[in-house]
PDB file of C-alpha atoms in Angstrom:
ATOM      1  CA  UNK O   1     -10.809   8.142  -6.579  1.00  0.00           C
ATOM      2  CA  UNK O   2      -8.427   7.359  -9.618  1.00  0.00           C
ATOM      3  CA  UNK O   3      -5.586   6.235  -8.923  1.00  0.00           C
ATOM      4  CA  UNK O   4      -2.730   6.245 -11.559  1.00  0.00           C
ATOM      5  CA  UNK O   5       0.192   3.649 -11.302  1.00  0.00           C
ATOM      6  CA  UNK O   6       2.784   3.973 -13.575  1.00  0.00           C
ATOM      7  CA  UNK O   7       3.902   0.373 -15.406  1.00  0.00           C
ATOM      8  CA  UNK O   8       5.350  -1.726 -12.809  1.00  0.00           C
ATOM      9  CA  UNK O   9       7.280  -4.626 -13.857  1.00  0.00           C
ATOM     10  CA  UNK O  10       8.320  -7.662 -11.672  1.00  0.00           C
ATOM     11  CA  UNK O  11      11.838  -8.311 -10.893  1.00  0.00           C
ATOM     12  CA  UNK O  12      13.780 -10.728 -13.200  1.00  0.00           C
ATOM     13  CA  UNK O  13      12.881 -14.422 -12.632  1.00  0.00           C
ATOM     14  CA  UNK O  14      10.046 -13.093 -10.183  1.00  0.00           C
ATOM     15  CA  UNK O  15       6.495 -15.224 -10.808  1.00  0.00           C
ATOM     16  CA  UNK O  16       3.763 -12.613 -11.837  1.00  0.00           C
ATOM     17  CA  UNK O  17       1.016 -15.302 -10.209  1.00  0.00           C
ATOM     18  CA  UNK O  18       2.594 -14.852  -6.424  1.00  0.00           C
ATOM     19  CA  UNK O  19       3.787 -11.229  -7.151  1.00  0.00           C
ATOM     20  CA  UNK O  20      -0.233 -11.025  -8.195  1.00  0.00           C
ATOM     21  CA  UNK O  21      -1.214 -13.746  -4.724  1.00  0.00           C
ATOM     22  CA  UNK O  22       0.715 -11.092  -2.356  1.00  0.00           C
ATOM     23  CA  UNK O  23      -0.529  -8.128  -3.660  1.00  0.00           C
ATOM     24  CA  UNK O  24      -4.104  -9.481  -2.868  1.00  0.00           C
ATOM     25  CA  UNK O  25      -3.399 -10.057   0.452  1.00  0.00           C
ATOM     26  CA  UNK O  26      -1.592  -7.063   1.446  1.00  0.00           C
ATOM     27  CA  UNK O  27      -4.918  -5.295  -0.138  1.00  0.00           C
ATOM     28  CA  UNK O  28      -6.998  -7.510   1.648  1.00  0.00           C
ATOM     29  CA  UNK O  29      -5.212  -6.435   4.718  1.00  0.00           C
ATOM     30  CA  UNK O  30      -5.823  -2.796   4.084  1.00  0.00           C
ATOM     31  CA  UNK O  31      -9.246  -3.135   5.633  1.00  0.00           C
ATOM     32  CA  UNK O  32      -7.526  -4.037   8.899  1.00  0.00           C
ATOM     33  CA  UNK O  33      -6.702  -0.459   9.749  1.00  0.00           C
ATOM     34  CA  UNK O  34     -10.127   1.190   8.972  1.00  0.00           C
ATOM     35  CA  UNK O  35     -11.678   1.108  12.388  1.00  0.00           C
ATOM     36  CA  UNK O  36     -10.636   1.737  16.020  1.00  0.00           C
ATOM     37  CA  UNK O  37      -9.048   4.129  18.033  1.00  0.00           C
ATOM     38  CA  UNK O  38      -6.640   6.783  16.320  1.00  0.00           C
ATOM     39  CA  UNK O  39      -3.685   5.324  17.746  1.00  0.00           C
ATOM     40  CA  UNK O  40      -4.776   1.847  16.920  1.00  0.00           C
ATOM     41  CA  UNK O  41      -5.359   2.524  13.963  1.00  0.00           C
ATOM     42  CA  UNK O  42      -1.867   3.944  13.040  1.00  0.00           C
ATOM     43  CA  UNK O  43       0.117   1.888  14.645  1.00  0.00           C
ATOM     44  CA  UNK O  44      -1.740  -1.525  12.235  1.00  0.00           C
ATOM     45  CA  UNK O  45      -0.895   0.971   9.045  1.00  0.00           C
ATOM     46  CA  UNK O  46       2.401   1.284  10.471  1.00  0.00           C
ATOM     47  CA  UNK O  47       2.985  -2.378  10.949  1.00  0.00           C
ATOM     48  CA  UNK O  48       1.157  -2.762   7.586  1.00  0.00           C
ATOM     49  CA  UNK O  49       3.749  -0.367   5.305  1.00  0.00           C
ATOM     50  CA  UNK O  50       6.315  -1.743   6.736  1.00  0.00           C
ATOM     51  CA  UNK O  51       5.552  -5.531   5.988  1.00  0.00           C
ATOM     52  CA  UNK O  52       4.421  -4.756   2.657  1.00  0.00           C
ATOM     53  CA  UNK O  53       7.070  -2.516   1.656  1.00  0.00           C
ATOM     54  CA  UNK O  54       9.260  -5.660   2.648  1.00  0.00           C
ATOM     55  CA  UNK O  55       7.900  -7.809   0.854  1.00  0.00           C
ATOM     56  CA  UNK O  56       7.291  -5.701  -2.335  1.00  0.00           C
ATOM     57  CA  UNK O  57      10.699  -4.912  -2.165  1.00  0.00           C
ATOM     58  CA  UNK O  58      11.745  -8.955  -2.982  1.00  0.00           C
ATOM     59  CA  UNK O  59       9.608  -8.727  -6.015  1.00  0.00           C
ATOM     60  CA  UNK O  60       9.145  -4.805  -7.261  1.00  0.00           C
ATOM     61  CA  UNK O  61      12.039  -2.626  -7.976  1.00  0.00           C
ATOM     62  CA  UNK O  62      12.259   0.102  -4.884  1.00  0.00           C
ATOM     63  CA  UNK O  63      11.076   2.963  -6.831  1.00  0.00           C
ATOM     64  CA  UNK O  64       7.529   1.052  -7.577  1.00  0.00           C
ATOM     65  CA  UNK O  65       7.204   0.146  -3.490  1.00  0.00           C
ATOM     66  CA  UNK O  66       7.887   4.124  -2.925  1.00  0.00           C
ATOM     67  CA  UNK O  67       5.204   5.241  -5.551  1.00  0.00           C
ATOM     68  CA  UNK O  68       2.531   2.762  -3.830  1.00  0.00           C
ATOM     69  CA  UNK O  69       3.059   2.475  -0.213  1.00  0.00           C
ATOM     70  CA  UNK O  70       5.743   5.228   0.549  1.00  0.00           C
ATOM     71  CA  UNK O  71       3.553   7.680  -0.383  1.00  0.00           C
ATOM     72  CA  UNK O  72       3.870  11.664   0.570  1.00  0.00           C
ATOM     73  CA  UNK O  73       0.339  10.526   3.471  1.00  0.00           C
ATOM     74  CA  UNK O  74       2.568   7.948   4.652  1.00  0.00           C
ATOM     75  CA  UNK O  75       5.885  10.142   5.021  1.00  0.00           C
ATOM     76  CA  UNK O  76       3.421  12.936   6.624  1.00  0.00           C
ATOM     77  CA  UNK O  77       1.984  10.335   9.132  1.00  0.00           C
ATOM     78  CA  UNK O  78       5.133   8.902  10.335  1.00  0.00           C
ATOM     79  CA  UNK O  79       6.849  12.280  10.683  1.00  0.00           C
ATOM     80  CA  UNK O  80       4.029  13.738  12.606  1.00  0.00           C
ATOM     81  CA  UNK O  81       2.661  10.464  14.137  1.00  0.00           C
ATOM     82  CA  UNK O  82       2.600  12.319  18.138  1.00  0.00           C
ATOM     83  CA  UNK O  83       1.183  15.564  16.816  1.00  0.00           C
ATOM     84  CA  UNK O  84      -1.477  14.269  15.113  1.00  0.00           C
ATOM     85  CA  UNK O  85      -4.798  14.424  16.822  1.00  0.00           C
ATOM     86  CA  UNK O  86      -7.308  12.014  16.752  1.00  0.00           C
ATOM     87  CA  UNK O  87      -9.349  13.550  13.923  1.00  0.00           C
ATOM     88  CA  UNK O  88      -6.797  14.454  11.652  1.00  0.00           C
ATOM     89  CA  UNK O  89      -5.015  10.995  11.965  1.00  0.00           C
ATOM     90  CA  UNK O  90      -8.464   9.282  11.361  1.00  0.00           C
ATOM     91  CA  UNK O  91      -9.114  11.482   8.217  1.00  0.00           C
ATOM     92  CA  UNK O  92      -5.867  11.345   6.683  1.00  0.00           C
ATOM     93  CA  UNK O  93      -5.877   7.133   7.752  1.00  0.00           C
ATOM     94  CA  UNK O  94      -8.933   6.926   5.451  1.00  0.00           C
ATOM     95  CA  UNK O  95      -7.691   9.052   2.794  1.00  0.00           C
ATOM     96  CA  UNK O  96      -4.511   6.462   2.860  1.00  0.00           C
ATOM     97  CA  UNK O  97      -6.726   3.346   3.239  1.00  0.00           C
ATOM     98  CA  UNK O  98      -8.598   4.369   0.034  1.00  0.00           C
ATOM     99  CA  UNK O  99      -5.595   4.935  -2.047  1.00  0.00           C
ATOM    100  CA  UNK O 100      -3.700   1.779  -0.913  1.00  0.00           C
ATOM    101  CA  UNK O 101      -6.973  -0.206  -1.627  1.00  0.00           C
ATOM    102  CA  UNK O 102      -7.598   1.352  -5.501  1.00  0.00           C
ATOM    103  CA  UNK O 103      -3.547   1.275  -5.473  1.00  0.00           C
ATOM    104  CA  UNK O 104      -3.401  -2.133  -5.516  1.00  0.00           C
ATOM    105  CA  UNK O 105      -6.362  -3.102  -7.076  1.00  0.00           C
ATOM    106  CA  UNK O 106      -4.201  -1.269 -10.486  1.00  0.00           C
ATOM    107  CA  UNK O 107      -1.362  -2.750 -10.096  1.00  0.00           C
ATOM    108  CA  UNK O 108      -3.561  -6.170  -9.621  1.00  0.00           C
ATOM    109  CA  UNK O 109      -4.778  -5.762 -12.985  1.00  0.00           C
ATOM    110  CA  UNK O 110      -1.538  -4.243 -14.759  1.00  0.00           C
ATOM    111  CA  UNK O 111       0.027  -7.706 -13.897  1.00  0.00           C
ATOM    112  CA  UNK O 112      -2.568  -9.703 -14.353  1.00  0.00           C
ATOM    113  CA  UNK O 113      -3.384  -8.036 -18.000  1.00  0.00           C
ATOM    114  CA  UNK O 114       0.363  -8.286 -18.700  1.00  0.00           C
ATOM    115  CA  UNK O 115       0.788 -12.325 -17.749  1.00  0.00           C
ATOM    116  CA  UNK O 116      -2.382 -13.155 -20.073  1.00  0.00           C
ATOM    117  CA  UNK O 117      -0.787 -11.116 -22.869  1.00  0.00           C
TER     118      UNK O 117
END
């Protein structure tokens, strides 16, 4: 799956090596919402957006943390998060899990291309 991230820049007088550091953890913490129940599952993305969003939001202007985590899955998960049954929230959970990880794997590299330039 491609994913396309428009150039995100850093905040002035934010460091692109811990902007670069938290990114890899909050992908590394992706794969903690991959397997278990239905409702497990979507209340660790839950918990997951919201942390990341937080701290993306020190670092990346607002409009950036909307394009990557805040995406139109996310908004469709948390507005229909007790209609949802347990296939459809498992489905659309992987189809979010996938993006986040390639997501952030781009934005990885924009920053890391654009610090060794």
């Amino acid at each position: 799956m491609a994913v396309i991230i428009p150039e995100v820049r850093p905040l002035p007088g934010r460091d692109v090596a811990n902007i670069v550091q938290l990114l890899k953890a909050q992908q590394h913490r992706v794969h903690e919402w991959v397997s278990g129940s239905a409702d497990e599952r979507l209340t660790r993305y839950h918990e997951w957006a919201s942390q990341t969003a937080d701290l993306l939001e020190g670092v990346l202007a607002t409009d950036a943390v909307d394009r990557l985590i805040r995406t139109p899955r996310h908004d469709l998960m948390m507005s229909k998060a007790t209609a949802f049954n347990v296939g459809m929230v498992n489905h659309t959970l992987n189809a979010e899990s996938r993006w986040q990880d390639n997501g952030l794997q781009v934005l990885i590299d924009q920053l890391e291309a654009a610090a060794a330039a």
